């Protein structure tokens, strides 16, 4: 059942069509007004993809409710076909970015011992290189999804045992939320002029994806920001570990994978700040 994207009140239909009106003209459709809050139940019914995408990048909760509750939710937890296409697109984009990043690192620090392994990889036929990065990104992404799905939808989830999160029986909806919220990764496609190699840009994009993931999980699972942040963090850590593991197996342990490294570095800095704050707080408390 669809919901009002402003107040989450369940509604029967999001719009009604006039009798005899042409559908192609875009007219003759009247949006339902919510009985609970008096606003339009779902204004995004009338908006096109570009508006949706921009509001998605701006992390508007309404657009997530529209997508996750009113558009992409299927009976019996099936994937919407457009979500599978989005997943493939995200994967291919990830492959490109990871490849570009690792290739760039080889030209920067050639003195390290692992650089010979990177060079050996770079000497392989292009198809072999592509398949390697495809496997690297696919396995990392799968581990990201599986770890979060385990926490939300497994009866053995520690979050459920500690009472932080009720059992959520729709794991594919969780993956849908993660894929939709990761589409911020595609933002540089819209900005072809923007030089993506700027580290600050890559780093803020990484954080934008994290913030989007947290918001989408919070809206889908109807939990607090803390629980959603734990889920996103566990997913990011398992993706990072699996990516590192694969790189380690081929002797590339010194190489960073895309995006995560910036977020990981910022996370470390933030943690140091928290520790410092705690230390100061302790001192002030004692003195
Ligand atoms: Zn409402």
mmCIF file of N, CA, C and O in Angstrom, residues 184-233:
data_model
loop_
_atom_site.group_PDB
_atom_site.id
_atom_site.type_symbol
_atom_site.label_atom_id
_atom_site.label_comp_id
_atom_site.label_asym_id
_atom_site.label_seq_id
_atom_site.Cartn_x
_atom_site.Cartn_y
_atom_site.Cartn_z
ATOM 1 N N UNK A 184 24.139 8.312 -6.133
ATOM 2 C CA UNK A 184 24.914 9.559 -6.067
ATOM 3 C C UNK A 184 26.288 9.368 -6.706
ATOM 4 O O UNK A 184 26.885 10.318 -7.200
ATOM 5 N N UNK A 185 26.764 8.123 -6.696
ATOM 6 C CA UNK A 185 28.051 7.806 -7.324
ATOM 7 C C UNK A 185 28.073 8.193 -8.794
ATOM 8 O O UNK A 185 29.134 8.429 -9.360
ATOM 9 N N UNK A 186 26.882 8.199 -9.409
ATOM 10 C CA UNK A 186 26.808 8.501 -10.836
ATOM 11 C C UNK A 186 26.817 9.999 -11.109
ATOM 12 O O UNK A 186 26.800 10.412 -12.254
ATOM 13 N N UNK A 187 26.826 10.790 -10.051
ATOM 14 C CA UNK A 187 26.736 12.240 -10.208
ATOM 15 C C UNK A 187 27.783 12.810 -11.163
ATOM 16 O O UNK A 187 27.455 13.666 -11.979
ATOM 17 N N UNK A 188 29.049 12.356 -11.094
ATOM 18 C CA UNK A 188 30.046 12.920 -12.017
ATOM 19 C C UNK A 188 29.694 12.746 -13.489
ATOM 20 O O UNK A 188 30.171 13.518 -14.322
ATOM 21 N N UNK A 189 28.838 11.779 -13.818
ATOM 22 C CA UNK A 189 28.431 11.617 -15.221
ATOM 23 C C UNK A 189 27.719 12.876 -15.706
ATOM 24 O O UNK A 189 27.914 13.328 -16.834
ATOM 25 N N UNK A 190 26.890 13.446 -14.814
ATOM 26 C CA UNK A 190 26.158 14.654 -15.191
ATOM 27 C C UNK A 190 27.093 15.842 -15.336
ATOM 28 O O UNK A 190 26.801 16.807 -16.024
ATOM 29 N N UNK A 191 28.235 15.781 -14.647
ATOM 30 C CA UNK A 191 29.140 16.923 -14.666
ATOM 31 C C UNK A 191 30.394 16.548 -15.433
ATOM 32 O O UNK A 191 31.468 16.398 -14.858
ATOM 33 N N UNK A 192 30.253 16.407 -16.735
ATOM 34 C CA UNK A 192 31.385 15.961 -17.548
ATOM 35 C C UNK A 192 32.532 16.946 -17.520
ATOM 36 O O UNK A 192 33.675 16.585 -17.753
ATOM 37 N N UNK A 193 32.220 18.188 -17.217
ATOM 38 C CA UNK A 193 33.272 19.205 -17.235
ATOM 39 C C UNK A 193 34.120 19.122 -15.974
ATOM 40 O O UNK A 193 35.289 19.461 -15.972
ATOM 41 N N UNK A 194 33.492 18.644 -14.908
ATOM 42 C CA UNK A 194 34.157 18.578 -13.622
ATOM 43 C C UNK A 194 35.320 17.595 -13.666
ATOM 44 O O UNK A 194 35.164 16.451 -14.061
ATOM 45 N N UNK A 195 36.471 18.054 -13.210
ATOM 46 C CA UNK A 195 37.613 17.154 -13.143
ATOM 47 C C UNK A 195 37.474 16.270 -11.914
ATOM 48 O O UNK A 195 37.630 16.720 -10.790
ATOM 49 N N UNK A 196 37.171 15.016 -12.155
ATOM 50 C CA UNK A 196 36.844 14.140 -11.039
ATOM 51 C C UNK A 196 38.066 13.741 -10.220
ATOM 52 O O UNK A 196 37.949 13.329 -9.086
ATOM 53 N N UNK A 197 39.249 13.892 -10.804
ATOM 54 C CA UNK A 197 40.457 13.426 -10.124
ATOM 55 C C UNK A 197 40.816 14.234 -8.889
ATOM 56 O O UNK A 197 41.685 13.837 -8.128
ATOM 57 N N UNK A 198 40.151 15.365 -8.695
ATOM 58 C CA UNK A 198 40.409 16.166 -7.503
ATOM 59 C C UNK A 198 40.085 15.320 -6.269
ATOM 60 O O UNK A 198 38.973 14.836 -6.130
ATOM 61 N N UNK A 199 41.080 15.115 -5.361
ATOM 62 C CA UNK A 199 40.829 14.224 -4.217
ATOM 63 C C UNK A 199 39.675 14.702 -3.347
ATOM 64 O O UNK A 199 38.887 13.904 -2.862
ATOM 65 N N UNK A 200 39.567 16.045 -3.162
ATOM 66 C CA UNK A 200 38.486 16.574 -2.315
ATOM 67 C C UNK A 200 37.126 16.211 -2.896
ATOM 68 O O UNK A 200 36.190 15.877 -2.164
ATOM 69 N N UNK A 201 37.023 16.244 -4.229
ATOM 70 C CA UNK A 201 35.755 15.915 -4.872
ATOM 71 C C UNK A 201 35.415 14.450 -4.653
ATOM 72 O O UNK A 201 34.288 14.104 -4.292
ATOM 73 N N UNK A 202 36.412 13.578 -4.825
ATOM 74 C CA UNK A 202 36.184 12.148 -4.628
ATOM 75 C C UNK A 202 35.781 11.865 -3.192
ATOM 76 O O UNK A 202 34.893 11.065 -2.919
ATOM 77 N N UNK A 203 36.435 12.596 -2.266
ATOM 78 C CA UNK A 203 36.173 12.375 -0.852
ATOM 79 C C UNK A 203 34.762 12.834 -0.474
ATOM 80 O O UNK A 203 34.024 12.119 0.191
ATOM 81 N N UNK A 204 34.370 14.026 -0.935
ATOM 82 C CA UNK A 204 33.026 14.493 -0.573
ATOM 83 C C UNK A 204 31.966 13.636 -1.239
ATOM 84 O O UNK A 204 30.900 13.402 -0.678
ATOM 85 N N UNK A 205 32.275 13.125 -2.427
ATOM 86 C CA UNK A 205 31.333 12.225 -3.075
ATOM 87 C C UNK A 205 31.181 10.945 -2.258
ATOM 88 O O UNK A 205 30.073 10.434 -2.077
ATOM 89 N N UNK A 206 32.296 10.445 -1.739
ATOM 90 C CA UNK A 206 32.245 9.262 -0.887
ATOM 91 C C UNK A 206 31.349 9.483 0.321
ATOM 92 O O UNK A 206 30.517 8.643 0.653
ATOM 93 N N UNK A 207 31.484 10.658 0.942
ATOM 94 C CA UNK A 207 30.644 10.963 2.107
ATOM 95 C C UNK A 207 29.191 11.162 1.724
ATOM 96 O O UNK A 207 28.289 10.806 2.494
ATOM 97 N N UNK A 208 28.954 11.737 0.533
ATOM 98 C CA UNK A 208 27.570 11.914 0.079
ATOM 99 C C UNK A 208 26.897 10.563 -0.070
ATOM 100 O O UNK A 208 25.728 10.390 0.302
ATOM 101 N N UNK A 209 27.643 9.564 -0.604
ATOM 102 C CA UNK A 209 27.078 8.225 -0.753
ATOM 103 C C UNK A 209 26.765 7.621 0.620
ATOM 104 O O UNK A 209 25.704 7.033 0.828
ATOM 105 N N UNK A 210 27.688 7.804 1.574
ATOM 106 C CA UNK A 210 27.449 7.277 2.928
ATOM 107 C C UNK A 210 26.199 7.912 3.539
ATOM 108 O O UNK A 210 25.320 7.227 4.075
ATOM 109 N N UNK A 211 26.097 9.255 3.433
ATOM 110 C CA UNK A 211 24.940 9.957 4.000
ATOM 111 C C UNK A 211 23.647 9.481 3.349
ATOM 112 O O UNK A 211 22.627 9.275 4.022
ATOM 113 N N UNK A 212 23.694 9.270 2.032
ATOM 114 C CA UNK A 212 22.511 8.773 1.324
ATOM 115 C C UNK A 212 22.143 7.373 1.779
ATOM 116 O O UNK A 212 20.960 7.063 1.949
ATOM 117 N N UNK A 213 23.149 6.511 1.940
ATOM 118 C CA UNK A 213 22.876 5.148 2.407
ATOM 119 C C UNK A 213 22.195 5.166 3.768
ATOM 120 O O UNK A 213 21.221 4.445 4.002
ATOM 121 N N UNK A 214 22.716 5.995 4.665
ATOM 122 C CA UNK A 214 22.146 6.064 6.021
ATOM 123 C C UNK A 214 20.699 6.548 5.966
ATOM 124 O O UNK A 214 19.805 5.958 6.582
ATOM 125 N N UNK A 215 20.457 7.597 5.189
ATOM 126 C CA UNK A 215 19.097 8.144 5.093
ATOM 127 C C UNK A 215 18.128 7.106 4.524
ATOM 128 O O UNK A 215 17.019 6.923 5.037
ATOM 129 N N UNK A 216 18.563 6.407 3.463
ATOM 130 C CA UNK A 216 17.680 5.422 2.834
ATOM 131 C C UNK A 216 17.371 4.277 3.797
ATOM 132 O O UNK A 216 16.218 3.818 3.889
ATOM 133 N N UNK A 217 18.390 3.798 4.529
ATOM 134 C CA UNK A 217 18.159 2.706 5.486
ATOM 135 C C UNK A 217 17.220 3.172 6.595
ATOM 136 O O UNK A 217 16.324 2.438 7.013
ATOM 137 N N UNK A 218 17.420 4.397 7.059
ATOM 138 C CA UNK A 218 16.573 4.944 8.132
ATOM 139 C C UNK A 218 15.117 5.004 7.676
ATOM 140 O O UNK A 218 14.207 4.629 8.422
ATOM 141 N N UNK A 219 14.905 5.459 6.449
ATOM 142 C CA UNK A 219 13.530 5.602 5.961
ATOM 143 C C UNK A 219 12.901 4.236 5.697
ATOM 144 O O UNK A 219 11.749 3.993 6.060
ATOM 145 N N UNK A 220 13.656 3.332 5.106
ATOM 146 C CA UNK A 220 13.094 2.018 4.790
ATOM 147 C C UNK A 220 12.781 1.225 6.055
ATOM 148 O O UNK A 220 11.705 0.629 6.189
ATOM 149 N N UNK A 221 13.724 1.217 6.987
ATOM 150 C CA UNK A 221 13.571 0.369 8.175
ATOM 151 C C UNK A 221 12.839 1.082 9.302
ATOM 152 O O UNK A 221 12.519 0.460 10.318
ATOM 153 N N UNK A 222 12.624 2.402 9.130
ATOM 154 C CA UNK A 222 11.945 3.195 10.159
ATOM 155 C C UNK A 222 12.690 3.085 11.497
ATOM 156 O O UNK A 222 12.089 2.877 12.550
ATOM 157 N N UNK A 223 14.015 3.197 11.437
ATOM 158 C CA UNK A 223 14.831 3.110 12.651
ATOM 159 C C UNK A 223 15.495 4.465 12.895
ATOM 160 O O UNK A 223 15.275 5.417 12.156
ATOM 161 N N UNK A 224 16.312 4.574 13.923
ATOM 162 C CA UNK A 224 16.997 5.831 14.226
ATOM 163 C C UNK A 224 18.244 5.993 13.367
ATOM 164 O O UNK A 224 18.676 5.060 12.693
ATOM 165 N N UNK A 225 18.824 7.208 13.418
ATOM 166 C CA UNK A 225 20.048 7.456 12.659
ATOM 167 C C UNK A 225 21.195 6.588 13.165
ATOM 168 O O UNK A 225 22.027 6.145 12.381
ATOM 169 N N UNK A 226 21.231 6.333 14.483
ATOM 170 C CA UNK A 226 22.316 5.537 15.045
ATOM 171 C C UNK A 226 22.354 4.144 14.458
ATOM 172 O O UNK A 226 23.407 3.681 13.982
ATOM 173 N N UNK A 227 21.194 3.472 14.455
ATOM 174 C CA UNK A 227 21.121 2.112 13.913
ATOM 175 C C UNK A 227 21.463 2.104 12.425
ATOM 176 O O UNK A 227 22.220 1.247 11.955
ATOM 177 N N UNK A 228 20.926 3.087 11.676
ATOM 178 C CA UNK A 228 21.214 3.159 10.239
ATOM 179 C C UNK A 228 22.703 3.387 10.003
ATOM 180 O O UNK A 228 23.286 2.797 9.085
ATOM 181 N N UNK A 229 23.327 4.203 10.863
ATOM 182 C CA UNK A 229 24.761 4.464 10.716
ATOM 183 C C UNK A 229 25.577 3.209 11.016
ATOM 184 O O UNK A 229 26.570 2.930 10.337
ATOM 185 N N UNK A 230 25.138 2.428 12.015
ATOM 186 C CA UNK A 230 25.825 1.165 12.323
ATOM 187 C C UNK A 230 25.763 0.240 11.107
ATOM 188 O O UNK A 230 26.778 -0.341 10.689
ATOM 189 N N UNK A 231 24.573 0.132 10.508
ATOM 190 C CA UNK A 231 24.404 -0.739 9.333
ATOM 191 C C UNK A 231 25.335 -0.297 8.200
ATOM 192 O O UNK A 231 26.053 -1.124 7.620
ATOM 193 N N UNK A 232 25.311 1.009 7.897
ATOM 194 C CA UNK A 232 26.133 1.513 6.789
ATOM 195 C C UNK A 232 27.616 1.302 7.090
ATOM 196 O O UNK A 232 28.392 0.948 6.195
ATOM 197 N N UNK A 233 28.002 1.482 8.360
ATOM 198 C CA UNK A 233 29.410 1.317 8.727
ATOM 199 C C UNK A 233 29.842 -0.135 8.580
ATOM 200 O O UNK A 233 30.908 -0.421 8.019
#
